[in-house]
Short mmCIF file of C-alpha atoms and ligand atoms in Angstrom, two decimals:
data_model
loop_
_atom_site.label_atom_id
_atom_site.label_comp_id
_atom_site.label_asym_id
_atom_site.label_seq_id
_atom_site.Cartn_x
_atom_site.Cartn_y
_atom_site.Cartn_z
CA UNK A 1 20.84 13.43 18.30
CA UNK A 2 18.48 11.25 20.34
CA UNK A 3 20.39 8.51 22.14
CA UNK A 4 17.43 6.62 23.51
CA UNK A 5 16.11 5.91 20.03
CA UNK A 6 15.09 2.34 19.37
CA UNK A 7 17.22 0.03 17.19
CA UNK A 8 16.32 -3.08 15.24
CA UNK A 9 17.61 -5.96 17.35
CA UNK A 10 18.91 -8.40 14.76
CA UNK A 11 20.29 -8.54 11.21
CA UNK A 12 17.35 -10.70 10.24
CA UNK A 13 15.05 -8.01 11.64
CA UNK A 14 16.73 -5.35 9.52
CA UNK A 15 16.14 -7.32 6.33
CA UNK A 16 12.64 -8.47 7.33
CA UNK A 17 11.50 -4.89 7.98
CA UNK A 18 13.05 -3.28 4.91
CA UNK A 19 11.87 -6.12 2.66
CA UNK A 20 8.52 -5.91 4.46
CA UNK A 21 8.25 -2.29 3.35
CA UNK A 22 9.41 -2.93 -0.19
CA UNK A 23 7.35 -6.04 -0.88
CA UNK A 24 3.66 -5.22 -1.15
CA UNK A 25 0.85 -4.53 -3.56
CA UNK A 26 3.54 -3.00 -5.78
CA UNK A 27 5.14 -6.40 -6.42
CA UNK A 28 2.17 -8.73 -6.51
CA UNK A 29 -0.61 -6.51 -7.85
CA UNK A 30 1.15 -3.72 -9.78
CA UNK A 31 4.29 -5.37 -11.21
CA UNK A 32 2.50 -8.16 -13.16
CA UNK A 33 0.04 -5.78 -14.80
CA UNK A 34 2.76 -3.27 -15.66
CA UNK A 35 4.93 -6.06 -17.11
CA UNK A 36 1.87 -7.40 -18.98
CA UNK A 37 1.10 -3.99 -20.46
CA UNK A 38 4.72 -3.06 -21.30
CA UNK A 39 6.02 -6.07 -23.16
CA UNK A 40 6.76 -8.84 -20.62
CA UNK A 41 10.42 -9.93 -20.94
CA UNK A 42 11.83 -6.62 -22.15
CA UNK A 43 10.12 -4.80 -19.28
CA UNK A 44 11.65 -7.26 -16.84
CA UNK A 45 15.19 -6.53 -18.06
CA UNK A 46 14.69 -2.76 -17.96
CA UNK A 47 13.18 -3.03 -14.51
CA UNK A 48 16.18 -4.98 -13.20
CA UNK A 49 18.55 -2.38 -14.72
CA UNK A 50 16.62 0.45 -13.00
CA UNK A 51 16.76 -1.36 -9.67
CA UNK A 52 20.50 -2.00 -9.97
CA UNK A 53 21.74 1.36 -11.25
CA UNK A 54 19.25 3.79 -9.69
CA UNK A 55 17.21 1.97 -7.05
CA UNK A 56 20.08 0.53 -4.99
CA UNK A 57 22.03 3.84 -4.86
CA UNK A 58 18.91 5.75 -3.76
CA UNK A 59 18.14 3.15 -1.06
CA UNK A 60 21.76 3.64 0.11
CA UNK A 61 21.23 7.42 0.13
CA UNK A 62 18.14 7.08 2.33
CA UNK A 63 19.92 4.66 4.68
CA UNK A 64 22.89 7.04 4.95
CA UNK A 65 20.72 10.06 5.76
CA UNK A 66 18.69 8.08 8.29
CA UNK A 67 21.60 6.56 10.15
CA UNK A 68 23.78 9.67 10.07
CA UNK A 69 21.02 11.83 11.58
CA UNK A 70 19.11 9.20 13.57
CA UNK A 71 16.00 11.22 12.82
CA UNK A 72 12.84 11.22 10.70
CA UNK A 73 13.06 12.66 7.16
CA UNK A 74 12.19 16.21 8.24
CA UNK A 75 14.73 16.21 11.08
CA UNK A 76 17.34 14.48 8.90
CA UNK A 77 17.33 17.25 6.30
CA UNK A 78 17.44 19.92 8.99
CA UNK A 79 20.41 18.35 10.75
CA UNK A 80 22.44 17.27 7.74
CA UNK A 81 21.99 20.31 5.49
CA UNK A 82 24.32 23.26 5.97
CA UNK A 83 22.94 26.40 7.67
CA UNK A 84 20.04 24.79 9.54
CA UNK A 85 18.54 23.18 6.45
CA UNK A 86 15.31 25.18 6.48
CA UNK A 87 14.85 24.92 2.74
CA UNK A 88 15.74 21.26 2.59
CA UNK A 89 13.30 20.52 5.41
CA UNK A 90 10.54 21.26 2.90
CA UNK A 91 11.53 18.04 1.11
CA UNK A 92 11.04 16.27 4.44
CA UNK A 93 7.62 17.89 4.87
CA UNK A 94 6.65 16.72 1.40
CA UNK A 95 7.72 13.15 2.24
CA UNK A 96 5.54 13.14 5.36
CA UNK A 97 2.52 14.46 3.47
CA UNK A 98 3.11 11.95 0.70
CA UNK A 99 3.31 9.07 3.18
CA UNK A 100 -0.09 10.06 4.63
CA UNK A 101 -1.61 10.35 1.17
CA UNK A 102 -0.18 7.06 -0.12
CA UNK A 103 -1.37 5.24 2.98
CA UNK A 104 -4.86 6.68 2.41
CA UNK A 105 -5.34 5.03 -0.98
CA UNK A 106 -3.04 2.04 -0.45
CA UNK A 107 -5.10 0.93 2.56
CA UNK A 108 -8.22 0.96 0.34
CA UNK A 109 -6.66 -1.58 -2.05
CA UNK A 110 -5.32 -3.53 0.94
CA UNK A 111 -8.91 -3.50 2.23
CA UNK A 112 -10.12 -5.05 -1.04
CA UNK A 113 -7.80 -7.99 -0.37
CA UNK A 114 -9.62 -8.64 2.93
CA UNK A 115 -12.94 -8.80 1.06
CA UNK A 116 -11.51 -11.23 -1.51
CA UNK A 117 -9.92 -13.31 1.23
CA UNK A 118 -13.21 -13.33 3.11
CA UNK A 119 -15.13 -14.41 0.01
CA UNK A 120 -12.52 -17.04 -0.87
CA UNK A 121 -12.75 -18.60 2.57
CA UNK A 122 -16.56 -18.43 2.58
CA UNK A 123 -16.60 -19.96 -0.92
CA UNK A 124 -18.76 -17.17 -2.38
CA UNK A 125 -16.02 -16.00 -4.76
CA UNK A 126 -16.35 -19.30 -6.58
CA UNK A 127 -20.11 -18.74 -7.11
CA UNK A 128 -19.53 -15.84 -9.48
CA UNK A 129 -18.80 -16.61 -13.13
CA UNK A 130 -16.48 -14.55 -15.32
CA UNK A 131 -19.34 -12.50 -16.76
CA UNK A 132 -20.46 -11.45 -13.28
CA UNK A 133 -16.96 -10.78 -11.97
CA UNK A 134 -16.73 -7.23 -13.29
CA UNK A 135 -20.12 -6.22 -11.90
CA UNK A 136 -19.31 -7.85 -8.55
CA UNK A 137 -16.05 -5.88 -8.31
CA UNK A 138 -17.87 -2.63 -9.14
CA UNK A 139 -20.68 -3.29 -6.67
CA UNK A 140 -18.23 -4.02 -3.88
CA UNK A 141 -15.87 -1.11 -4.53
CA UNK A 142 -18.86 1.23 -4.97
CA UNK A 143 -20.32 0.51 -1.52
CA UNK A 144 -19.62 1.27 2.13
CA UNK A 145 -18.26 -2.18 2.85
CA UNK A 146 -14.89 -1.23 1.44
CA UNK A 147 -14.77 1.73 3.87
CA UNK A 148 -15.10 -0.77 6.69
CA UNK A 149 -12.21 -2.87 5.37
CA UNK A 150 -10.05 0.24 4.93
CA UNK A 151 -10.62 1.09 8.60
CA UNK A 152 -9.87 -2.52 9.59
CA UNK A 153 -6.51 -2.33 7.76
CA UNK A 154 -5.68 0.96 9.47
CA UNK A 155 -6.69 -0.44 12.86
CA UNK A 156 -4.42 -3.50 12.37
CA UNK A 157 -1.69 -1.14 11.31
CA UNK A 158 -2.28 1.01 14.42
CA UNK A 159 -2.07 -2.00 16.77
CA UNK A 160 1.31 -3.03 15.33
CA UNK A 161 2.52 0.58 15.43
CA UNK A 162 1.57 0.87 19.11
CA UNK A 163 3.96 -2.00 19.84
CA UNK A 164 6.85 0.25 18.79
CA UNK A 165 9.86 -0.42 16.61
CA UNK A 166 11.25 -3.64 18.08
CA UNK A 167 8.19 -5.27 19.62
CA UNK A 168 5.75 -4.08 16.96
CA UNK A 169 7.33 -3.53 13.55
CA UNK A 170 10.32 -5.87 13.81
CA UNK A 171 8.46 -8.73 15.49
CA UNK A 172 5.53 -8.55 13.04
CA UNK A 173 7.86 -8.47 10.02
CA UNK A 174 9.97 -11.34 11.38
CA UNK A 175 7.07 -13.77 11.12
CA UNK A 176 5.00 -12.18 8.35
CA UNK A 177 7.83 -12.14 5.79
CA UNK A 178 8.85 -15.83 6.00
CA UNK A 179 5.16 -16.87 5.79
CA UNK A 180 4.85 -14.72 2.72
CA UNK A 181 7.89 -16.26 1.01
CA UNK A 182 6.62 -19.75 1.75
CA UNK A 183 3.19 -18.97 0.31
CA UNK A 184 4.80 -17.47 -2.81
CA UNK A 185 6.86 -20.57 -3.48
CA UNK A 186 3.86 -22.89 -3.04
CA UNK A 187 1.72 -20.79 -5.41
CA UNK A 188 4.53 -20.56 -8.00
CA UNK A 189 5.01 -24.35 -8.04
CA UNK A 190 1.26 -24.73 -8.48
CA UNK A 191 1.27 -22.35 -11.47
CA UNK A 192 4.25 -24.06 -13.08
CA UNK A 193 2.33 -27.34 -13.06
CA UNK A 194 -0.60 -25.89 -15.02
CA UNK A 195 -1.08 -27.07 -18.60
CA UNK A 196 0.32 -24.45 -20.99
CA UNK A 197 2.48 -22.85 -18.30
CA UNK A 198 5.36 -22.64 -20.81
CA UNK A 199 3.59 -19.97 -22.88
CA UNK A 200 3.27 -17.74 -19.84
CA UNK A 201 6.94 -18.22 -18.98
CA UNK A 202 7.94 -17.48 -22.55
CA UNK A 203 5.99 -14.19 -22.50
CA UNK A 204 7.54 -13.19 -19.19
CA UNK A 205 11.15 -14.24 -19.80
CA UNK A 206 11.75 -13.72 -23.53
CA UNK A 207 12.71 -10.10 -24.16
CA UNK A 208 11.62 -8.44 -27.38
CA UNK A 209 13.15 -4.98 -27.55
CA UNK A 210 11.98 -4.33 -31.10
CA UNK A 211 8.66 -2.82 -30.02
CA UNK A 212 10.04 -1.04 -26.95
CA UNK A 213 9.13 2.65 -26.52
CA UNK A 214 10.31 5.43 -24.19
CA UNK A 215 7.07 5.00 -22.31
CA UNK A 216 8.02 1.42 -21.41
CA UNK A 217 11.37 2.58 -20.03
CA UNK A 218 9.66 5.18 -17.88
CA UNK A 219 7.11 2.66 -16.64
CA UNK A 220 9.98 0.39 -15.54
CA UNK A 221 11.69 3.22 -13.66
CA UNK A 222 8.43 4.31 -11.98
CA UNK A 223 7.72 0.73 -10.95
CA UNK A 224 11.23 0.39 -9.48
CA UNK A 225 10.64 3.49 -7.35
CA UNK A 226 7.23 2.43 -6.11
CA UNK A 227 8.42 -1.08 -5.39
CA UNK A 228 11.46 -0.01 -3.36
CA UNK A 229 9.34 2.52 -1.38
CA UNK A 230 11.65 5.35 -2.42
CA UNK A 231 11.43 9.12 -2.22
CA UNK A 232 9.35 9.62 0.95
CA UNK A 233 11.81 8.71 3.66
CA UNK A 234 10.66 5.12 4.32
CA UNK A 235 14.12 3.66 3.93
CA UNK A 236 15.46 6.70 5.75
CA UNK A 237 13.40 6.13 8.88
CA UNK A 238 14.26 2.41 8.87
CA UNK A 239 17.93 3.29 8.34
CA UNK A 240 17.71 5.49 11.43
CA UNK A 241 16.92 2.35 13.47
CA UNK A 242 19.91 0.38 12.13
CA UNK A 243 22.75 -0.30 14.51
CA UNK A 244 26.10 1.25 13.67
CA UNK A 245 27.31 -2.23 12.64
CA UNK A 246 24.67 -2.73 9.95
CA UNK A 247 26.29 -2.72 6.50
CA UNK A 248 24.27 -0.32 4.43
CA UNK A 249 25.29 -1.32 0.91
CA UNK A 250 24.83 -5.00 1.64
CA UNK A 251 21.42 -4.38 3.24
CA UNK A 252 20.32 -2.22 0.31
CA UNK A 253 21.42 -4.86 -2.20
CA UNK A 254 19.74 -7.69 -0.26
CA UNK A 255 16.50 -5.72 0.04
CA UNK A 256 16.51 -4.92 -3.67
CA UNK A 257 17.34 -8.53 -4.60
CA UNK A 258 14.56 -10.01 -2.46
CA UNK A 259 12.08 -7.39 -3.64
CA UNK A 260 12.91 -8.24 -7.27
CA UNK A 261 12.71 -11.96 -6.53
CA UNK A 262 9.19 -11.50 -5.17
CA UNK A 263 8.15 -9.48 -8.22
CA UNK A 264 9.54 -12.18 -10.53
CA UNK A 265 7.84 -14.91 -8.50
CA UNK A 266 4.56 -12.97 -8.75
CA UNK A 267 5.05 -13.02 -12.53
CA UNK A 268 5.72 -16.77 -12.41
CA UNK A 269 2.48 -17.23 -10.44
CA UNK A 270 0.35 -15.04 -12.64
CA UNK A 271 1.48 -15.39 -16.29
CA UNK A 272 1.34 -19.20 -16.60
CA UNK A 273 -2.16 -19.02 -15.08
CA UNK A 274 -3.20 -16.18 -17.39
CA UNK A 275 -2.00 -18.07 -20.50
CA UNK A 276 -3.27 -21.41 -19.31
CA UNK A 277 -6.82 -20.07 -19.00
CA UNK A 278 -6.75 -17.75 -22.01
CA UNK A 279 -6.91 -14.46 -20.06
CA UNK A 280 -5.38 -11.16 -21.23
CA UNK A 281 -1.92 -10.33 -19.75
CA UNK A 282 -2.54 -6.62 -20.37
CA UNK A 283 -5.78 -6.52 -18.37
CA UNK A 284 -4.41 -3.69 -16.19
CA UNK A 285 -5.09 -3.07 -12.47
CA UNK A 286 -8.00 -5.51 -12.41
CA UNK A 287 -5.66 -8.40 -13.35
CA UNK A 288 -5.40 -9.64 -9.78
CA UNK A 289 -8.95 -8.87 -8.65
CA UNK A 290 -10.91 -9.87 -11.73
CA UNK A 291 -8.79 -12.30 -13.70
CA UNK A 292 -7.21 -14.36 -10.95
CA UNK A 293 -10.41 -15.39 -9.13
CA UNK A 294 -11.62 -16.69 -12.46
CA UNK A 295 -8.45 -18.66 -12.88
CA UNK A 296 -8.69 -20.07 -9.35
CA UNK A 297 -12.26 -21.16 -10.17
CA UNK A 298 -10.94 -23.46 -12.87
CA UNK A 299 -8.48 -25.12 -10.53
CA UNK A 300 -9.14 -28.06 -8.27
CA UNK A 301 -9.11 -26.84 -4.68
CA UNK A 302 -9.54 -23.33 -6.14
CA UNK A 303 -10.84 -21.71 -2.98
CA UNK A 304 -7.80 -22.91 -1.02
CA UNK A 305 -5.48 -21.35 -3.63
CA UNK A 306 -7.41 -18.13 -3.78
CA UNK A 307 -7.52 -17.88 0.03
CA UNK A 308 -3.74 -18.41 0.11
CA UNK A 309 -3.18 -15.81 -2.59
CA UNK A 310 -5.29 -13.07 -1.01
CA UNK A 311 -3.84 -13.82 2.41
CA UNK A 312 -0.41 -13.31 0.85
CA UNK A 313 -1.45 -10.02 -0.67
CA UNK A 314 -2.92 -8.89 2.64
CA UNK A 315 0.22 -9.72 4.64
CA UNK A 316 2.47 -8.09 2.07
CA UNK A 317 0.45 -4.91 2.05
CA UNK A 318 0.21 -4.76 5.82
CA UNK A 319 3.99 -4.65 6.33
CA UNK A 320 4.21 -1.90 3.69
CA UNK A 321 1.52 0.19 5.39
CA UNK A 322 3.50 -0.04 8.63
CA UNK A 323 6.54 1.54 6.98
CA UNK A 324 4.42 4.38 5.62
CA UNK A 325 2.95 5.09 9.08
CA UNK A 326 6.37 5.05 10.71
CA UNK A 327 7.39 8.09 8.62
CA UNK A 328 4.69 10.33 10.08
CA UNK A 329 4.58 8.74 13.55
CA UNK A 330 8.34 9.25 14.01
CA UNK A 331 7.93 12.83 12.77
CA UNK A 332 5.14 13.57 15.28
CA UNK A 333 7.16 12.02 18.11
CA UNK A 334 10.49 13.65 17.29
CA UNK A 335 9.54 17.07 15.98
CA UNK A 336 6.32 17.66 17.92
CA UNK A 337 7.36 15.71 21.04
CA UNK A 338 4.19 13.61 21.02
CA UNK A 339 4.00 10.32 22.90
CA UNK A 340 4.07 7.37 20.48
CA UNK A 341 0.52 6.41 21.42
CA UNK A 342 -0.78 9.93 20.69
CA UNK A 343 1.14 10.02 17.42
CA UNK A 344 -0.34 6.66 16.33
CA UNK A 345 -3.86 7.90 17.14
CA UNK A 346 -3.35 11.23 15.31
CA UNK A 347 -2.00 9.35 12.30
CA UNK A 348 -4.93 6.93 12.40
CA UNK A 349 -7.52 9.72 12.51
CA UNK A 350 -5.86 11.60 9.67
CA UNK A 351 -5.44 8.60 7.41
CA UNK A 352 -8.84 7.09 8.24
CA UNK A 353 -10.54 10.37 7.21
CA UNK A 354 -8.60 10.67 3.95
CA UNK A 355 -8.85 6.90 3.39
CA UNK A 356 -12.65 7.09 3.67
CA UNK A 357 -12.69 9.72 0.91
CA UNK A 358 -10.54 7.42 -1.24
CA UNK A 359 -12.65 4.35 -0.48
CA UNK A 360 -15.85 6.17 -1.44
CA UNK A 361 -14.30 7.37 -4.70
CA UNK A 362 -15.70 4.35 -6.51
CA UNK A 363 -19.28 4.92 -5.31
CA UNK A 364 -20.94 7.82 -3.46
CA UNK A 365 -18.03 10.20 -4.14
CA UNK A 366 -17.34 9.07 -7.71
CA UNK A 367 -18.60 12.41 -9.00
CA UNK A 368 -16.69 14.58 -6.54
CA UNK A 369 -13.58 15.45 -8.47
CA UNK A 370 -10.60 17.74 -7.97
CA UNK A 371 -8.73 18.63 -11.18
CA UNK A 372 -10.99 16.12 -12.89
CA UNK A 373 -9.87 13.23 -10.65
CA UNK A 374 -11.57 11.38 -7.81
CA UNK A 375 -9.85 11.54 -4.42
CA UNK A 376 -8.40 8.07 -4.97
CA UNK A 377 -6.99 8.92 -8.40
CA UNK A 378 -5.80 12.32 -7.27
CA UNK A 379 -3.85 10.90 -4.32
CA UNK A 380 -2.41 8.15 -6.49
CA UNK A 381 -1.46 10.58 -9.25
CA UNK A 382 0.04 13.28 -7.03
CA UNK A 383 2.10 10.86 -4.96
CA UNK A 384 3.32 8.48 -7.70
CA UNK A 385 3.85 11.04 -10.45
CA UNK A 386 4.95 14.08 -8.48
CA UNK A 387 5.93 13.57 -4.85
CA UNK A 388 7.82 10.25 -5.03
CA UNK A 389 9.98 11.08 -8.07
CA UNK A 390 10.59 14.63 -6.87
CA UNK A 391 11.51 13.39 -3.39
CA UNK A 392 13.80 10.70 -4.83
CA UNK A 393 15.49 13.16 -7.13
CA UNK A 394 16.11 15.62 -4.30
CA UNK A 395 17.32 12.93 -1.90
CA UNK A 396 19.87 11.67 -4.44
CA UNK A 397 20.89 15.21 -5.35
CA UNK A 398 21.29 16.07 -1.66
CA UNK A 399 23.46 13.07 -0.81
CA UNK A 400 25.44 13.40 -4.06
CA UNK A 401 26.12 17.13 -3.99
CA UNK A 402 25.27 18.75 -0.63
CA UNK A 403 25.98 16.19 2.09
CA UNK A 404 29.53 16.17 3.43
CA UNK A 405 31.33 13.52 1.34
CA UNK A 406 33.01 12.13 4.48
CA UNK A 407 29.61 11.28 6.00
CA UNK A 408 28.61 9.41 2.85
CA UNK A 409 31.87 7.49 2.75
CA UNK A 410 32.00 6.63 6.44
CA UNK A 411 28.37 5.46 6.52
CA UNK A 412 28.90 3.29 3.45
CA UNK A 413 32.11 1.70 4.76
CA UNK A 414 33.31 -1.02 4.92
CA UNK A 415 32.55 -1.35 1.21
CA UNK A 416 35.15 -1.57 -1.57
CA UNK A 417 36.08 1.91 -2.81
CA UNK A 418 35.04 1.21 -6.37
CA UNK A 419 31.49 0.41 -5.23
CA UNK A 420 31.30 3.56 -3.07
CA UNK A 421 32.47 5.59 -6.07
CA UNK A 422 29.86 3.95 -8.29
CA UNK A 423 27.11 4.78 -5.79
CA UNK A 424 28.29 8.38 -5.47
CA UNK A 425 28.37 8.69 -9.28
CA UNK A 426 24.82 7.43 -9.58
CA UNK A 427 23.64 9.78 -6.82
CA UNK A 428 25.26 12.76 -8.53
CA UNK A 429 24.38 12.14 -12.16
CA UNK A 430 22.49 8.98 -13.08
CA UNK A 431 19.70 8.94 -10.48
CA UNK A 432 18.74 12.66 -10.50
CA UNK A 433 18.94 12.76 -14.30
CA UNK A 434 16.88 9.65 -14.91
CA UNK A 435 14.32 10.59 -12.28
CA UNK A 436 13.99 14.07 -13.78
CA UNK A 437 12.96 12.34 -17.00
CA UNK A 438 10.20 10.29 -15.32
CA UNK A 439 9.08 13.32 -13.41
CA UNK A 440 8.68 15.45 -16.52
CA UNK A 441 7.06 12.58 -18.38
CA UNK A 442 4.68 11.90 -15.49
CA UNK A 443 3.39 15.45 -15.63
CA UNK A 444 3.01 15.63 -19.41
N1 PFF B 1 6.89 -0.66 -1.83
C1 PFF B 1 5.49 -0.85 -1.56
C2 PFF B 1 4.94 -1.86 -2.53
O1 PFF B 1 5.65 -2.28 -3.45
O2 PFF B 1 3.78 -2.23 -2.38
C3 PFF B 1 4.72 0.43 -1.64
C4 PFF B 1 5.25 1.55 -0.79
C5 PFF B 1 5.57 1.33 0.55
C6 PFF B 1 5.41 2.80 -1.33
C7 PFF B 1 6.08 2.38 1.35
C8 PFF B 1 5.89 3.84 -0.57
C9 PFF B 1 6.21 3.63 0.76
F1 PFF B 1 6.65 4.62 1.47
#
């Protein structure tokens, strides 16, 4: 056990960093289009159920493993598993690889937000009409400019990472997260005042289970996993920086509640606007990048709103990228004894190379495919459909069945016994079972 490991300094810092990891493109870009494509209100209810019954227990499992071992995911499995944990360490290795791969494509989308912010501030986004929007998106994502923005995101990420846990990650999250919440509230109020906002709210909040399919349930579970950053060791590495006084169950519940609140607020921002301007709620991943600029164009002071929105998306994604980097940087430092600075540089070089391949997947490398997928799609597919669910399933299985029950109980205390039992039950049966279903479905 390493005693000189850093710790988050304050309770606010604990929540700001974990919420900073959870809240990102997943809430503001992915959640609205998934909800739009999977039935609005009914999706919302299923999503909340997945967060409560599976998400929160798995966040607790990651916190427990992190704080009990005070190590990165690889080291945590090796220390906590019986007989040296060689086999279990493979799960850790998979988490580290997955974090590098996710960061590679996530930073490309985060880079797109810089371009849209740039164009919003310069006013050029408003010059394009809806017919030209699609072509403009394709031209931009097909060129080298998006490689530049990907590198800029990774460089910003590297600078914060160099600052370390308390001075870098915690300090950045402490001011980025409140700014983000403020911006969200302002944008939501603006959307609620739009003519026809009620139709959007009705779509988003009125559940209609009659047309619900198994696919919608699985989409809700997958979204819950992505949004809570589960299955790779993100919450584990942050848990390893918690002080021994931090209450794990309470922190997990607060993180999940705030993450869900942001996703709901993103829906409240987007759906009234979509309905008010006659756009399609099921437009898919382009909803934010193609539909919203159009909507902003119709609004008075549109470029101010679109600048605020893309700034929000940029800040949210930046704090999530930091949590992904921390997985591999902590691994390099703790298992390979690298200095933090060296580890940050190694991580940067690795991710910038893979990120460039992902960024070019929409242009010069669009025809280079592996298993029929571009690098971007391959990384997205392999991480979201294989590595995250598999990692989450194994983490819950490990804490439910293999980890010494006394460690689980003492890390989760002081929490009422009934709640601890409920969490243990989910980790043993509900979470691995449900995740196994998404996993199988994801591969079919
Ligand atoms: N939870 C982040 C989001 O919703 O954007 C995405 C994410 C962060 C996934 C960190 C995985 C991860 F390790």
